[in-house]
mmCIF file of C-alpha atoms in Angstrom:
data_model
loop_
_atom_site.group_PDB
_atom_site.id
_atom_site.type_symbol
_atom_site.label_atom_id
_atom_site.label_comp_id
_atom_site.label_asym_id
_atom_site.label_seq_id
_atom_site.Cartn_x
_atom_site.Cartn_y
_atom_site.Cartn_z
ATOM 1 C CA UNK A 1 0.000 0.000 0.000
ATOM 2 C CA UNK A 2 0.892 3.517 -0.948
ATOM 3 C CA UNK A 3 0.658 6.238 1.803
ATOM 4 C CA UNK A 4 -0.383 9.605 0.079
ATOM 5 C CA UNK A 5 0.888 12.853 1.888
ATOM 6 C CA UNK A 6 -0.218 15.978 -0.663
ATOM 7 C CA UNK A 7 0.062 20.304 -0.717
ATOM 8 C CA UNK A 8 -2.082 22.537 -2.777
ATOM 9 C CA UNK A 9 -0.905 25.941 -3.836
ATOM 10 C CA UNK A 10 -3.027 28.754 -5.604
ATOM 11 C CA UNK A 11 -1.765 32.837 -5.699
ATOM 12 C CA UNK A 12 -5.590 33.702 -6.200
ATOM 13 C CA UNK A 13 -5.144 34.538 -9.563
ATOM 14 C CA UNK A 14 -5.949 31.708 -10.812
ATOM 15 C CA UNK A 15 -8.448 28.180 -9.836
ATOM 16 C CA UNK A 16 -7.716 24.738 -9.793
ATOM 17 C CA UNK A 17 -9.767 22.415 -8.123
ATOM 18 C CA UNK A 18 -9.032 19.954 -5.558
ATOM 19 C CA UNK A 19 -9.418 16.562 -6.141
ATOM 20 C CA UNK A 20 -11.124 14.152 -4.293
ATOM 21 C CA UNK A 21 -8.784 11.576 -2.365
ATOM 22 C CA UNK A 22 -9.686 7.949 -1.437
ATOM 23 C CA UNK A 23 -6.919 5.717 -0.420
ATOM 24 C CA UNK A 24 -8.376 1.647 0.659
ATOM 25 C CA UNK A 25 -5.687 0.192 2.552
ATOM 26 C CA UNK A 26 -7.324 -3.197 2.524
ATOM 27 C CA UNK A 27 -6.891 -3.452 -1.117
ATOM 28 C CA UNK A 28 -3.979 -1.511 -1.841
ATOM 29 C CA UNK A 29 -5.786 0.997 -3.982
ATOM 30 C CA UNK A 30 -5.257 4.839 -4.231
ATOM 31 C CA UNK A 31 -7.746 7.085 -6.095
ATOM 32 C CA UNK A 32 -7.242 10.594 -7.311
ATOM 33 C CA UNK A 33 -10.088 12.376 -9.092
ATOM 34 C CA UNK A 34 -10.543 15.867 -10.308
ATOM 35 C CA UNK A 35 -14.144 17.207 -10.800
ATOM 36 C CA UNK A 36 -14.708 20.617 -13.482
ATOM 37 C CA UNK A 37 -18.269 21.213 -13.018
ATOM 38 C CA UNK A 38 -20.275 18.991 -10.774
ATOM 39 C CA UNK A 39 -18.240 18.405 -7.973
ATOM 40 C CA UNK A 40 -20.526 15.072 -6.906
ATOM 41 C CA UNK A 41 -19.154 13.402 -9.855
ATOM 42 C CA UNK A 42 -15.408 12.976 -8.847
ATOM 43 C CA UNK A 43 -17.316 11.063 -5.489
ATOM 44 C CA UNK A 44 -19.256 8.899 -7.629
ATOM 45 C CA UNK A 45 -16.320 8.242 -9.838
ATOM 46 C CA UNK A 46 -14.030 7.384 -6.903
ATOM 47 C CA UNK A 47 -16.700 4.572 -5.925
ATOM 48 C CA UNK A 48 -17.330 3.187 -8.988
ATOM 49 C CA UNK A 49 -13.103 2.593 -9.386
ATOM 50 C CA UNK A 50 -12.903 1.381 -5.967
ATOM 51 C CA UNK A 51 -16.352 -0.865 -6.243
ATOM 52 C CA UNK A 52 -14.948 -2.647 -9.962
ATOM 53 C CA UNK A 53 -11.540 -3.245 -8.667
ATOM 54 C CA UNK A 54 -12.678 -5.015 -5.950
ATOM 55 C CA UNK A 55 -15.499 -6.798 -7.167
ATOM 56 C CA UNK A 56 -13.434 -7.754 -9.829
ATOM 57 C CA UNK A 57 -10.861 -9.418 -7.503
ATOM 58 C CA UNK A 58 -13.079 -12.447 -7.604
ATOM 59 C CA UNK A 59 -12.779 -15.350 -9.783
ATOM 60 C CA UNK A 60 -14.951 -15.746 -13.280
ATOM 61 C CA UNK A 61 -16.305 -12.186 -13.228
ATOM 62 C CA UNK A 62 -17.287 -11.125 -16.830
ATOM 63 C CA UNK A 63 -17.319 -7.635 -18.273
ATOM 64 C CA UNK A 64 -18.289 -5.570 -20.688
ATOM 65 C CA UNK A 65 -14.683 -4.572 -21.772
ATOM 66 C CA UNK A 66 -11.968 -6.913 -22.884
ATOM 67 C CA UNK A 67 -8.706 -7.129 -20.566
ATOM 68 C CA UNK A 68 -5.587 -5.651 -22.074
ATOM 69 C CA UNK A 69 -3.162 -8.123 -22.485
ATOM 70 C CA UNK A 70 0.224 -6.083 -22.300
ATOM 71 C CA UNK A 71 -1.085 -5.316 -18.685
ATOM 72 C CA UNK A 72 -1.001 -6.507 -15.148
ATOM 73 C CA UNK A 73 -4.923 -7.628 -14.296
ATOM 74 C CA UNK A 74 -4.918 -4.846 -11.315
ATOM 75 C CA UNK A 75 -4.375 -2.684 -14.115
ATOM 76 C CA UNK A 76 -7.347 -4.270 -16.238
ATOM 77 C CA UNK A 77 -9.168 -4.052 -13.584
ATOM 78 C CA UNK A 78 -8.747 -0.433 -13.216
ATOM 79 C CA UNK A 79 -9.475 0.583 -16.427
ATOM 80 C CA UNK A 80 -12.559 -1.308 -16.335
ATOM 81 C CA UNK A 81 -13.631 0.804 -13.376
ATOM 82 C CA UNK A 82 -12.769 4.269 -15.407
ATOM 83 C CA UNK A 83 -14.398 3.181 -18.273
ATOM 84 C CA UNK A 84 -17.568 2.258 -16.516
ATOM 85 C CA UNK A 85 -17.029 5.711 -14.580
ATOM 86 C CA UNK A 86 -16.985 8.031 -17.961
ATOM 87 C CA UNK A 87 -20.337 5.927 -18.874
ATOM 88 C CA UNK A 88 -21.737 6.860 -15.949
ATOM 89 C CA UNK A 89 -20.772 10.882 -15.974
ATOM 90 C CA UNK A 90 -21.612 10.879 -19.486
ATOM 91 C CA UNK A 91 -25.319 9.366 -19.257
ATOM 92 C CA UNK A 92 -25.820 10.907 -16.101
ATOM 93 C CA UNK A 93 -24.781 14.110 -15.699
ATOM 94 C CA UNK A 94 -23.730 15.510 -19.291
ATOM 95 C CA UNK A 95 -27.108 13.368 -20.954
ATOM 96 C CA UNK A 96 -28.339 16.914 -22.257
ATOM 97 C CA UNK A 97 -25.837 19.595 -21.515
ATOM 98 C CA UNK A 98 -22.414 19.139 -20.558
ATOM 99 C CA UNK A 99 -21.729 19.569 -16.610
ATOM 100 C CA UNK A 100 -19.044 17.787 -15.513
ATOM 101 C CA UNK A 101 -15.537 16.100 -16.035
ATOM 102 C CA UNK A 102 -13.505 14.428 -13.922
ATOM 103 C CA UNK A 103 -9.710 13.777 -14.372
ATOM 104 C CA UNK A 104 -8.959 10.464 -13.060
ATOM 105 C CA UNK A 105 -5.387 8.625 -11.838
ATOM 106 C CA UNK A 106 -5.862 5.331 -9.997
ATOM 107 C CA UNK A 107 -3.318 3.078 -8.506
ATOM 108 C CA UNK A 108 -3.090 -0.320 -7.396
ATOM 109 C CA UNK A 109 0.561 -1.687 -5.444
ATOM 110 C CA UNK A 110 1.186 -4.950 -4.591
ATOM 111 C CA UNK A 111 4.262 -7.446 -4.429
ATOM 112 C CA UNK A 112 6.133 -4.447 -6.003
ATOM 113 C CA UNK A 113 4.158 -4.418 -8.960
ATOM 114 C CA UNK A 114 2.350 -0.631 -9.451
ATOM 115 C CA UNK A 115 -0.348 -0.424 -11.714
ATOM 116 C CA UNK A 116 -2.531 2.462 -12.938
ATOM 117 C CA UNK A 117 -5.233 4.222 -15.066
ATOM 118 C CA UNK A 118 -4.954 8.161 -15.946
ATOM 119 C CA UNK A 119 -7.054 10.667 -17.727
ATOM 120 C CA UNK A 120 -5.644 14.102 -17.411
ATOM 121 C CA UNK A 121 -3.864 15.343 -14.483
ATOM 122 C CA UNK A 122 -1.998 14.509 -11.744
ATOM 123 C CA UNK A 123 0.746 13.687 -14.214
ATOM 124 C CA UNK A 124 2.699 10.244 -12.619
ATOM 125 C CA UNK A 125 6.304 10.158 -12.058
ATOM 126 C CA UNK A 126 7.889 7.134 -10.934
ATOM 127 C CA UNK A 127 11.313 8.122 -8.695
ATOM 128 C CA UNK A 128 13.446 5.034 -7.617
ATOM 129 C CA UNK A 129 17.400 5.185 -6.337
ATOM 130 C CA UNK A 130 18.575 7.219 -9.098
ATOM 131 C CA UNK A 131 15.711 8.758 -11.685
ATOM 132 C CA UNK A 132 12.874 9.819 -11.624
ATOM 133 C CA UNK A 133 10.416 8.408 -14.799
ATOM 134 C CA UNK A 134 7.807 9.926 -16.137
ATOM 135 C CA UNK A 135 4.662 6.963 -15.836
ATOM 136 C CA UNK A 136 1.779 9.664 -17.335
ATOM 137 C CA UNK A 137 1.492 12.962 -18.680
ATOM 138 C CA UNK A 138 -1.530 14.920 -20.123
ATOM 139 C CA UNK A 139 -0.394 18.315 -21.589
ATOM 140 C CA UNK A 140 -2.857 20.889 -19.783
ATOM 141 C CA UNK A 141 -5.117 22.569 -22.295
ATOM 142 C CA UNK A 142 -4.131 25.931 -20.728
ATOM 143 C CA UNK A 143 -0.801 25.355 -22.240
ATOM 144 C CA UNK A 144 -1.828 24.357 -25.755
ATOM 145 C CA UNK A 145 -3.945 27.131 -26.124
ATOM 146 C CA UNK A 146 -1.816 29.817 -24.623
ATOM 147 C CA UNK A 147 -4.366 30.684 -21.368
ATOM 148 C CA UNK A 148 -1.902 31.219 -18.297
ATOM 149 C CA UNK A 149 -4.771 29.452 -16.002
ATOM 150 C CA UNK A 150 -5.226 25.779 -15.966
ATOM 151 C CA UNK A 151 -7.725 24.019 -17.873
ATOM 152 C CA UNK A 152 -8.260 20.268 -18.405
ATOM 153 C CA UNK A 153 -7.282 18.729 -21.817
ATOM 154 C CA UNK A 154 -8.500 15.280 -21.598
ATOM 155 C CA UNK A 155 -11.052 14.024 -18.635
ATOM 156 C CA UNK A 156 -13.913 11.315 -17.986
ATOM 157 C CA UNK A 157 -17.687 12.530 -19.529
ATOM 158 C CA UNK A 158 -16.767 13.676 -22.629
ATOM 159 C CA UNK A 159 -16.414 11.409 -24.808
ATOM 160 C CA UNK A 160 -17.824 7.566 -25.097
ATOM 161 C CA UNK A 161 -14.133 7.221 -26.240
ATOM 162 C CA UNK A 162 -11.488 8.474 -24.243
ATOM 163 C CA UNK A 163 -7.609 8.340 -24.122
ATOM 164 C CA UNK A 164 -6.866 6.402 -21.200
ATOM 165 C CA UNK A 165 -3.268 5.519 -19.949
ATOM 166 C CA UNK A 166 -2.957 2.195 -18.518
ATOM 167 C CA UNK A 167 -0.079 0.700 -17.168
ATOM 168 C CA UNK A 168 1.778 -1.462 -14.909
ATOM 169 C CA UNK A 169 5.957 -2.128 -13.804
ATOM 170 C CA UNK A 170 7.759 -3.372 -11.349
ATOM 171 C CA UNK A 171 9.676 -1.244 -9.062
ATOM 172 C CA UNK A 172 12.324 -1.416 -6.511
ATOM 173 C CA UNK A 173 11.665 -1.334 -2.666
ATOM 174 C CA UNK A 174 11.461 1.902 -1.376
ATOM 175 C CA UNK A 175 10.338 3.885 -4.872
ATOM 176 C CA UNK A 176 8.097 6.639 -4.286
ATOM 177 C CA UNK A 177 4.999 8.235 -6.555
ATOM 178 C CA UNK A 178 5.231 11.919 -7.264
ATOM 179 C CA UNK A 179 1.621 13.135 -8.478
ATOM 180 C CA UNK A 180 1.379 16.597 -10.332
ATOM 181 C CA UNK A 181 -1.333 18.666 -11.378
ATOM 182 C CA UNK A 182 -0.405 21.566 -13.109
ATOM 183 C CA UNK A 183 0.090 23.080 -16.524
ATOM 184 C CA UNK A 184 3.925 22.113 -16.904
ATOM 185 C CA UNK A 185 6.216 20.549 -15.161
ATOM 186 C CA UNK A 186 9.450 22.066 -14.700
ATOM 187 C CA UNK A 187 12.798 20.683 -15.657
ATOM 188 C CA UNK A 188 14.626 22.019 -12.441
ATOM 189 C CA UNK A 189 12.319 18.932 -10.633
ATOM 190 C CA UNK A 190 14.556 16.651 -12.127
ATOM 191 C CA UNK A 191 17.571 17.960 -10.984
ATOM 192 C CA UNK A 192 16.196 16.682 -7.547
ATOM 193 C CA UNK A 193 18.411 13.840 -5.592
ATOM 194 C CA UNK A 194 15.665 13.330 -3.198
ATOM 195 C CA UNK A 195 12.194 13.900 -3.112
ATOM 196 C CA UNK A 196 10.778 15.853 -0.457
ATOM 197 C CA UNK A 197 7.475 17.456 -0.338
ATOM 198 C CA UNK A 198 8.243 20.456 0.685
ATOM 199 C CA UNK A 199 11.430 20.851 -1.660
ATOM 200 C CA UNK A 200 9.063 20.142 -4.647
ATOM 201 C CA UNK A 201 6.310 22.397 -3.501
ATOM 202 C CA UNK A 202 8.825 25.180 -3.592
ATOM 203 C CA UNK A 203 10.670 23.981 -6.779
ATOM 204 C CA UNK A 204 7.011 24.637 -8.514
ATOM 205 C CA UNK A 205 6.060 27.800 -7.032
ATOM 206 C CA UNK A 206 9.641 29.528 -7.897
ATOM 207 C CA UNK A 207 8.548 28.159 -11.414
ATOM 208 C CA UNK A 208 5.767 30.044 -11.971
ATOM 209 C CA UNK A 209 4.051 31.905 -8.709
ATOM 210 C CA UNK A 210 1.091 32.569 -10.942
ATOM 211 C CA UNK A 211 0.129 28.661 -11.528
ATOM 212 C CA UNK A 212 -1.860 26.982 -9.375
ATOM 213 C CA UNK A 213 -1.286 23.224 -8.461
ATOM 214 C CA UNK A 214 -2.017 20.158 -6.651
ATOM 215 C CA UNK A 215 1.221 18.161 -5.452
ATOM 216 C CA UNK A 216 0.601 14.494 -3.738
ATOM 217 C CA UNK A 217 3.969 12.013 -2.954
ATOM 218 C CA UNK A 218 3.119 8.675 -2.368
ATOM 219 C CA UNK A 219 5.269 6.268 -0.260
ATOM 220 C CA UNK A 220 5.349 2.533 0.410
ATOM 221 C CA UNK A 221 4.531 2.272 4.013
ATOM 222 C CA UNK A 222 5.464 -1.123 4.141
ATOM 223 C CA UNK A 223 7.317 -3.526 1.833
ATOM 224 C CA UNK A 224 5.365 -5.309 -0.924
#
């Protein structure tokens, strides 16, 4: 299991909002969603992730999606949840109008094997002994269009399609999960021989003062 510590930073200028955070220890399962718009949706989201996975932990379980097979099954098993998610936002609440989106990242750790889903931000970075990798990255649209504040790119509810990035890896004992949401990410963060919280909270607002963010660091709390 993955123990999330997190920091969000805003001048004023700009908004970002905060996501919703559910971590299940029992399962090994950590769940980050964004909601734009409806804020209820990133809740209902976050339970239908956490529900699949672990209804889908049982034996002969059928779906409506077929598994990747480049992936770990916790990681089939998450995108299973995401895509039943983005059905649900987009039938529900944007049936007529559009309302809400959620960006989504989902993780799953066990016997050092991390797995994951992502729509959007946080962006994922991996950082073992020596580098730090990026896992995910969404370009904010903020950036791509030139607008200074941030705005969502790619998100669950738009689409019956959608981009998601699944994945799974093995890492070493004692990596750590650096989570990011914010329009760019700066190349002085990779100059970084440790990570710290703190240290990369400041490394992002002597970026750019103006940009808001979300920052979350995930550790092992115990080996896996």
């Amino acid at each position: 299991m993955m123990q999330l510590s997190h920091r969000s930073y805003t001048n004023g200028e700009f908004f970002r909002p905060k996501p919703q955070i559910v971590e299940r220890a029992e399962s090994g399962l950590l769940v980050v969603a964004t909601a734009w718009g409806g804020a209820e949706a990133s809740q209902r989201a976050c339970n239908t992730i956490v529900e699949q996975f672990e209804l889908l932990s049982g034996e002969d379980l059928t779906t409506p999606f077929e598994s990747l097979p480049s992936v770990s099954p916790a990681a089939n098993r998450l995108r299973i949840g995401a895509l039943l998610a983005n059905q649900q936002i987009l039938k529900g609440d944007n049936a007529k109008i559009w309302k809400s989106a959620v960006e989504l990242a989902a993780f799953h750790m066990k016997h050092g094997v991390l797995s994951w889903v992502q729509i959007g931000n946080p962006t994922l970075l991996l950082k073992d002994e020596k580098y730090l990798h990026p896992l995910a990255y969404e370009m904010d649209w903020g950036i791509q269009s030139g607008n200074e504040g941030p705005l969502f790119s790619q998100a669950l509810g738009l689409d019956r399609q959608i981009p998601l990035r699944v994945g799974s890896c093995r890492v070493p004992p004692g990596s750590e999960l650096l989570l990011i949401s914010r329009n760019s990410i700066p190349g002085d963060l990779f100059q970084l021989n440790t990570l710290e919280l703190d240290e990369v909270f400041q490394v992002l607002v002597n970026d750019n003062p103006r940009s808001p963010f979300w920052l979350g660091l995930a550790h092992q709390n115990n080996p896996l």
